[in-house]
Amino acid sequence: MSVKKRSLIAASVAALAIAATALTGCASDSSPKGEGAEADGPVRIGVVPGGQPYWETFVDEAKKEGIEVEIVDFSEYPQPNPAVSAGDLDLNQFQHIIYLATHNVDADDDLVALGSTVVYPLNLFSNKYTDVKDIPEGGTIAIPNDESNRARALLVLQKLGLLELKDGGSATSTPDDIIADKSRVKVTELAADIIPASLPDVDGGVVNNDFVALGGLDFKDSLGSDSADDAAVEPYTNIFAARAEDKNNKTYLKLVDIYQNNETFQSALKDYVGEGAVSVKLSQDDLAKLLADAEDNYRATKG
């Protein structure tokens, strides 16, 4: 995710027209909103960073089911959620549950997790070393600077034995929680999209899945990651997000089903991400609980 500070969130909707390009199956009017309603126009789905070829397959497979889909590409994470809230998008699919929780709390919003998609293990890469044990004492590791992925990156580095966090770390950990005298490395925070290009200047970098291929990296070269099978990673499940009133929209739920179960789409997805993703199917009730817990945990950190 290409993440700026959350002060950009309010400006994101205004930037929609110039920030987005579309991949679409038609150009008719936008879909109706409301619980249980069926869409009769193109369903606009925001994605970050865009350009992944599997979305073309998704559009084609949705069209076979009678659903016109328009994929709207964004360059930055703070943009798609306000666009859904404002009605400029119907759905977005770019974030995990914890990221949505931080948005909802910070923006006093009530977007919901409509359906689960995949878990992307968060990986450590290096241009200088091929084994994590070779990273030197006092080395510098770049981590994403957005709140949710920053904490997760710190947990990855702790798992790999590069640092230790106070109280074992959590989904709200910050660099201030690093126990310096028990840690091998320092961290520097960068926008997630520039970490791959910054690898020559640091000893390693924790890279979001969105920017692995775009940064010329390959998952097979990862020095380590968290595990999709770990219960602690469940809140990092990626999702389709929607407005609360659309949680029972039949068309939108059908799109979730296509993502999860359509063999042609799943093949296209796996061709692109390779071993970099694990498909996850969680119920709406499970997603709602994970989101509520994540929101409560985040509120607690804000006092």
Coordinates of C-alpha atoms in Angstrom, one line a residue:
M1 CA 0.0 0.0 0.0
S2 CA 1.3 3.4 -0.8
V3 CA 0.5 5.2 2.4
K4 CA 0.7 8.8 3.4
K5 CA -0.2 10.3 6.8
R6 CA -3.9 10.1 7.7
S7 CA -4.2 13.8 7.2
L8 CA -4.6 12.9 3.5
I9 CA -7.8 11.0 4.2
A10 CA -10.1 14.0 4.1
A11 CA -8.6 15.2 0.8
S12 CA -8.8 11.8 -0.9
V13 CA -12.3 12.0 -2.1
A14 CA -11.6 15.3 -3.9
A15 CA -8.7 13.6 -5.6
L16 CA -10.8 10.8 -6.8
A17 CA -11.3 12.0 -10.4
I18 CA -7.6 12.6 -11.0
A19 CA -6.3 9.6 -9.0
A20 CA -8.3 6.9 -10.6
T21 CA -8.4 5.1 -13.9
A22 CA -11.0 2.5 -14.7
L23 CA -11.2 -1.0 -16.1
T24 CA -14.9 -1.6 -16.9
G25 CA -17.3 -3.9 -18.5
C26 CA -19.8 -1.1 -19.4
A27 CA -20.4 2.6 -18.8
S28 CA -24.0 2.8 -17.5
D29 CA -25.3 4.6 -14.4
S30 CA -24.0 3.7 -11.0
S31 CA -25.7 0.9 -9.0
P32 CA -28.6 1.4 -6.6
K33 CA -27.7 1.3 -2.9
G34 CA -29.5 -0.3 0.0
E35 CA -29.7 -3.4 2.0
G36 CA -30.6 -6.4 -0.1
A37 CA -30.8 -4.4 -3.3
E38 CA -29.4 -5.7 -6.6
A39 CA -27.1 -3.5 -8.7
D40 CA -28.4 -2.6 -12.1
G41 CA -25.3 -0.6 -13.3
P42 CA -21.6 -1.1 -13.1
V43 CA -20.3 -1.9 -9.7
R44 CA -17.4 0.3 -9.0
I45 CA -14.6 -1.4 -7.0
G46 CA -11.6 0.6 -5.8
V47 CA -8.2 -1.2 -5.7
V48 CA -4.6 -0.3 -4.7
P49 CA -2.3 0.0 -6.5
G50 CA -4.2 -1.3 -9.6
G51 CA -2.9 -2.8 -12.8
Q52 CA -3.0 -6.4 -11.6
P53 CA -4.0 -8.6 -14.6
Y54 CA -6.3 -10.8 -12.5
W55 CA -8.8 -8.0 -12.2
E56 CA -9.4 -8.2 -16.0
T57 CA -10.4 -11.9 -15.4
F58 CA -12.6 -10.8 -12.5
V59 CA -14.5 -8.3 -14.7
D60 CA -15.0 -11.0 -17.4
E61 CA -16.2 -13.7 -15.0
A62 CA -18.6 -11.2 -13.3
K63 CA -20.0 -10.3 -16.7
K64 CA -20.8 -14.0 -17.4
E65 CA -22.9 -13.8 -14.2
G66 CA -24.7 -10.7 -15.5
I67 CA -22.8 -8.2 -13.4
E68 CA -21.0 -5.3 -14.9
V69 CA -17.9 -4.3 -12.9
E70 CA -15.7 -1.2 -13.1
I71 CA -12.3 -1.5 -11.5
V72 CA -11.0 1.9 -10.2
D73 CA -7.2 2.1 -9.6
F74 CA -5.8 4.2 -6.8
S75 CA -2.2 5.0 -6.0
E76 CA -2.6 5.5 -2.2
Y77 CA -4.3 3.6 0.6
P78 CA -6.1 6.5 2.2
Q79 CA -8.2 7.1 -1.0
P80 CA -10.6 4.2 -1.5
N81 CA -12.4 4.1 1.9
P82 CA -13.6 7.8 1.8
A83 CA -14.7 7.2 -1.8
V84 CA -16.9 4.3 -0.7
S85 CA -18.3 6.3 2.1
A86 CA -19.1 9.2 -0.3
G87 CA -20.8 6.9 -2.8
D88 CA -18.1 7.4 -5.5
L89 CA -17.3 3.7 -5.2
D90 CA -19.6 0.8 -4.3
L91 CA -16.9 -1.5 -2.9
N92 CA -13.2 -1.6 -2.4
Q93 CA -10.7 -4.5 -2.2
F94 CA -7.3 -3.5 -1.1
Q95 CA -7.1 -3.6 2.7
H96 CA -7.1 -6.0 5.7
I97 CA -9.4 -5.8 8.7
I98 CA -7.0 -3.9 10.9
Y99 CA -6.5 -1.2 8.3
L100 CA -10.3 -0.8 7.9
A101 CA -10.6 -0.6 11.7
T102 CA -8.2 2.3 11.9
H103 CA -10.0 4.1 9.2
N104 CA -13.4 3.6 10.8
V105 CA -12.2 4.9 14.2
D106 CA -10.2 7.8 12.8
A107 CA -12.9 8.9 10.3
D108 CA -15.9 8.1 12.6
D109 CA -17.0 5.8 9.8
D110 CA -18.9 2.5 9.8
L111 CA -17.7 0.7 6.7
V112 CA -18.1 -3.1 7.0
A113 CA -16.2 -6.1 5.9
L114 CA -18.4 -7.6 3.2
G115 CA -16.3 -10.7 2.5
S116 CA -12.9 -12.2 2.9
T117 CA -10.4 -12.7 0.1
V118 CA -6.8 -13.7 1.0
V119 CA -4.1 -13.3 3.6
Y120 CA -0.8 -12.0 2.3
P121 CA 2.1 -13.0 4.5
L122 CA 4.2 -9.9 5.2
N123 CA 7.8 -10.5 3.9
L124 CA 11.3 -9.2 4.7
F125 CA 13.5 -8.6 1.7
S126 CA 17.1 -7.6 1.3
N127 CA 19.4 -6.6 -1.6
K128 CA 22.5 -7.3 0.5
Y129 CA 21.8 -10.5 2.4
T130 CA 20.2 -13.9 1.6
D131 CA 19.7 -15.1 5.1
V132 CA 18.3 -13.2 8.1
K133 CA 21.1 -14.3 10.3
D134 CA 23.6 -12.4 8.1
I135 CA 21.9 -9.0 8.8
P136 CA 24.4 -7.2 11.0
E137 CA 24.1 -5.9 14.5
G138 CA 22.9 -2.3 14.3
G139 CA 21.6 -2.8 10.8
T140 CA 18.6 -0.7 9.5
I141 CA 15.3 -2.2 8.4
A142 CA 12.7 -0.2 6.5
I143 CA 9.1 -0.7 7.6
P144 CA 5.8 0.7 6.3
N145 CA 4.8 3.9 7.9
D146 CA 1.0 3.4 8.2
E147 CA -0.2 2.4 11.6
S148 CA -1.6 -1.1 10.9
N149 CA 1.3 -2.4 8.7
R150 CA 3.9 -0.7 10.8
A151 CA 2.9 -2.8 13.8
R152 CA 2.6 -6.0 11.8
A153 CA 6.1 -5.4 10.3
L154 CA 7.5 -5.0 13.8
L155 CA 5.9 -8.3 14.8
V156 CA 7.5 -10.0 11.7
L157 CA 10.9 -8.6 12.7
Q158 CA 10.4 -9.9 16.2
K159 CA 9.4 -13.3 14.9
L160 CA 12.6 -13.4 12.8
G161 CA 14.7 -12.6 15.9
L162 CA 15.8 -9.1 14.8
L163 CA 14.2 -7.2 17.6
E164 CA 12.2 -7.5 20.7
L165 CA 9.0 -5.6 21.6
K166 CA 7.6 -4.5 25.0
D167 CA 5.1 -7.0 26.3
G168 CA 5.6 -9.2 23.3
G169 CA 4.2 -6.7 20.8
S170 CA 0.7 -6.3 19.5
A171 CA -1.3 -5.0 16.5
T172 CA -0.8 -1.5 17.8
S173 CA 3.0 -1.6 18.4
T174 CA 5.2 1.3 17.4
P175 CA 8.9 1.7 17.1
D176 CA 8.8 3.2 20.6
D177 CA 8.0 -0.3 21.8
I178 CA 11.3 -1.7 20.6
I179 CA 13.6 -2.8 23.4
A180 CA 16.9 -1.4 22.1
D181 CA 19.3 -3.4 24.2
K182 CA 17.6 -6.7 23.2
S183 CA 17.3 -5.9 19.5
R184 CA 19.8 -6.4 16.7
V185 CA 18.4 -3.8 14.3
K186 CA 17.0 -0.3 14.1
V187 CA 14.0 0.5 12.0
T188 CA 13.2 3.4 9.7
E189 CA 9.7 4.2 8.5
L190 CA 9.0 4.8 4.9
A191 CA 5.9 5.0 2.6
A192 CA 5.2 1.4 1.7
D193 CA 5.5 2.0 -2.1
I194 CA 9.1 3.2 -1.9
I195 CA 10.5 0.5 0.3
P196 CA 11.5 -1.8 -2.7
A197 CA 13.4 1.0 -4.3
S198 CA 15.1 1.9 -1.0
L199 CA 16.5 -1.6 -0.4
P200 CA 20.0 -0.7 -1.7
D201 CA 20.2 2.0 1.1
V202 CA 19.1 -0.2 4.0
D203 CA 19.9 -3.7 5.3
G204 CA 16.4 -5.0 4.6
G205 CA 12.8 -3.9 4.2
V206 CA 9.4 -5.3 5.1
V207 CA 7.5 -5.1 1.8
N208 CA 3.7 -5.1 1.4
N209 CA 2.4 -7.7 -1.0
D210 CA 1.1 -5.0 -3.3
F211 CA 4.6 -3.8 -4.1
V212 CA 6.6 -7.0 -4.3
A213 CA 6.1 -7.6 -8.0
L214 CA 5.9 -3.9 -8.8
G215 CA 9.2 -3.5 -7.0
G216 CA 10.9 -6.2 -9.1
L217 CA 11.0 -8.6 -6.1
D218 CA 10.0 -12.3 -5.9
F219 CA 8.3 -13.9 -3.0
K220 CA 10.8 -16.8 -3.2
D221 CA 13.6 -14.4 -2.3
S222 CA 11.9 -13.5 1.0
L223 CA 14.1 -13.8 4.1
G224 CA 11.1 -14.6 6.2
S225 CA 7.5 -13.6 6.9
D226 CA 4.6 -14.1 9.3
S227 CA 2.4 -17.2 8.6
A228 CA -1.1 -17.1 7.2
D229 CA -1.9 -20.1 9.5
D230 CA -1.2 -18.1 12.7
A231 CA -4.3 -17.0 14.5
A232 CA -2.6 -13.7 15.2
V233 CA -2.6 -13.0 11.4
E234 CA -6.4 -13.5 11.1
P235 CA -7.1 -9.7 11.6
Y236 CA -4.8 -9.1 8.6
T237 CA -7.2 -11.0 6.3
N238 CA -7.9 -8.9 3.2
I239 CA -11.5 -8.0 2.5
F240 CA -14.1 -6.4 0.3
A241 CA -15.3 -3.3 2.2
A242 CA -18.8 -1.8 1.7
R243 CA -21.1 0.8 3.3
A244 CA -23.0 -0.7 6.2
E245 CA -26.4 -0.4 4.4
D246 CA -25.0 -2.6 1.6
K247 CA -23.9 -5.5 3.7
N248 CA -26.8 -7.7 2.3
N249 CA -26.6 -6.4 -1.3
K250 CA -27.1 -9.6 -3.4
T251 CA -25.0 -8.4 -6.3
Y252 CA -22.1 -7.4 -4.1
L253 CA -22.2 -10.7 -2.2
K254 CA -22.2 -12.5 -5.6
L255 CA -19.0 -10.7 -6.4
V256 CA -17.5 -11.9 -3.2
D257 CA -18.5 -15.4 -4.2
I258 CA -16.9 -15.0 -7.6
Y259 CA -13.7 -13.9 -6.0
Q260 CA -13.7 -16.8 -3.5
N261 CA -15.0 -19.6 -5.7
N262 CA -14.7 -19.0 -9.4
E263 CA -12.1 -21.4 -10.7
T264 CA -11.1 -19.2 -13.7
F265 CA -10.5 -16.2 -11.5
Q266 CA -8.7 -18.1 -8.7
S267 CA -6.4 -19.5 -11.4
A268 CA -5.6 -16.0 -12.7
L269 CA -5.1 -14.8 -9.1
K270 CA -2.7 -17.6 -8.3
D271 CA -0.8 -17.1 -11.5
Y272 CA 0.0 -13.5 -10.5
V273 CA 0.6 -13.9 -6.7
G274 CA 2.1 -17.4 -6.7
E275 CA 2.9 -18.4 -3.2
G276 CA 2.3 -14.9 -2.0
A277 CA -1.3 -15.3 -0.9
V278 CA -3.5 -17.8 1.0
S279 CA -7.2 -17.8 0.2
V280 CA -9.5 -17.3 3.2
K281 CA -13.2 -17.8 3.6
L282 CA -14.6 -16.2 6.7
S283 CA -18.3 -15.6 7.5
Q284 CA -19.7 -12.1 7.7
D285 CA -20.3 -12.7 11.5
D286 CA -16.6 -13.7 12.0
L287 CA -15.4 -10.7 10.0
A288 CA -17.7 -8.4 12.0
K289 CA -16.3 -9.7 15.2
L290 CA -12.7 -9.3 14.0
L291 CA -13.5 -5.8 12.9
A292 CA -15.2 -4.8 16.1
D293 CA -12.3 -6.2 18.2
A294 CA -9.8 -4.4 16.0
E295 CA -11.7 -1.1 16.4
D296 CA -11.9 -1.5 20.2
N297 CA -8.1 -2.3 20.4
Y298 CA -7.3 0.8 18.3
R299 CA -9.6 3.1 20.3
A300 CA -7.8 1.9 23.5
T301 CA -4.5 3.1 22.1
K302 CA -5.9 6.6 21.4
G303 CA -7.1 7.1 25.0

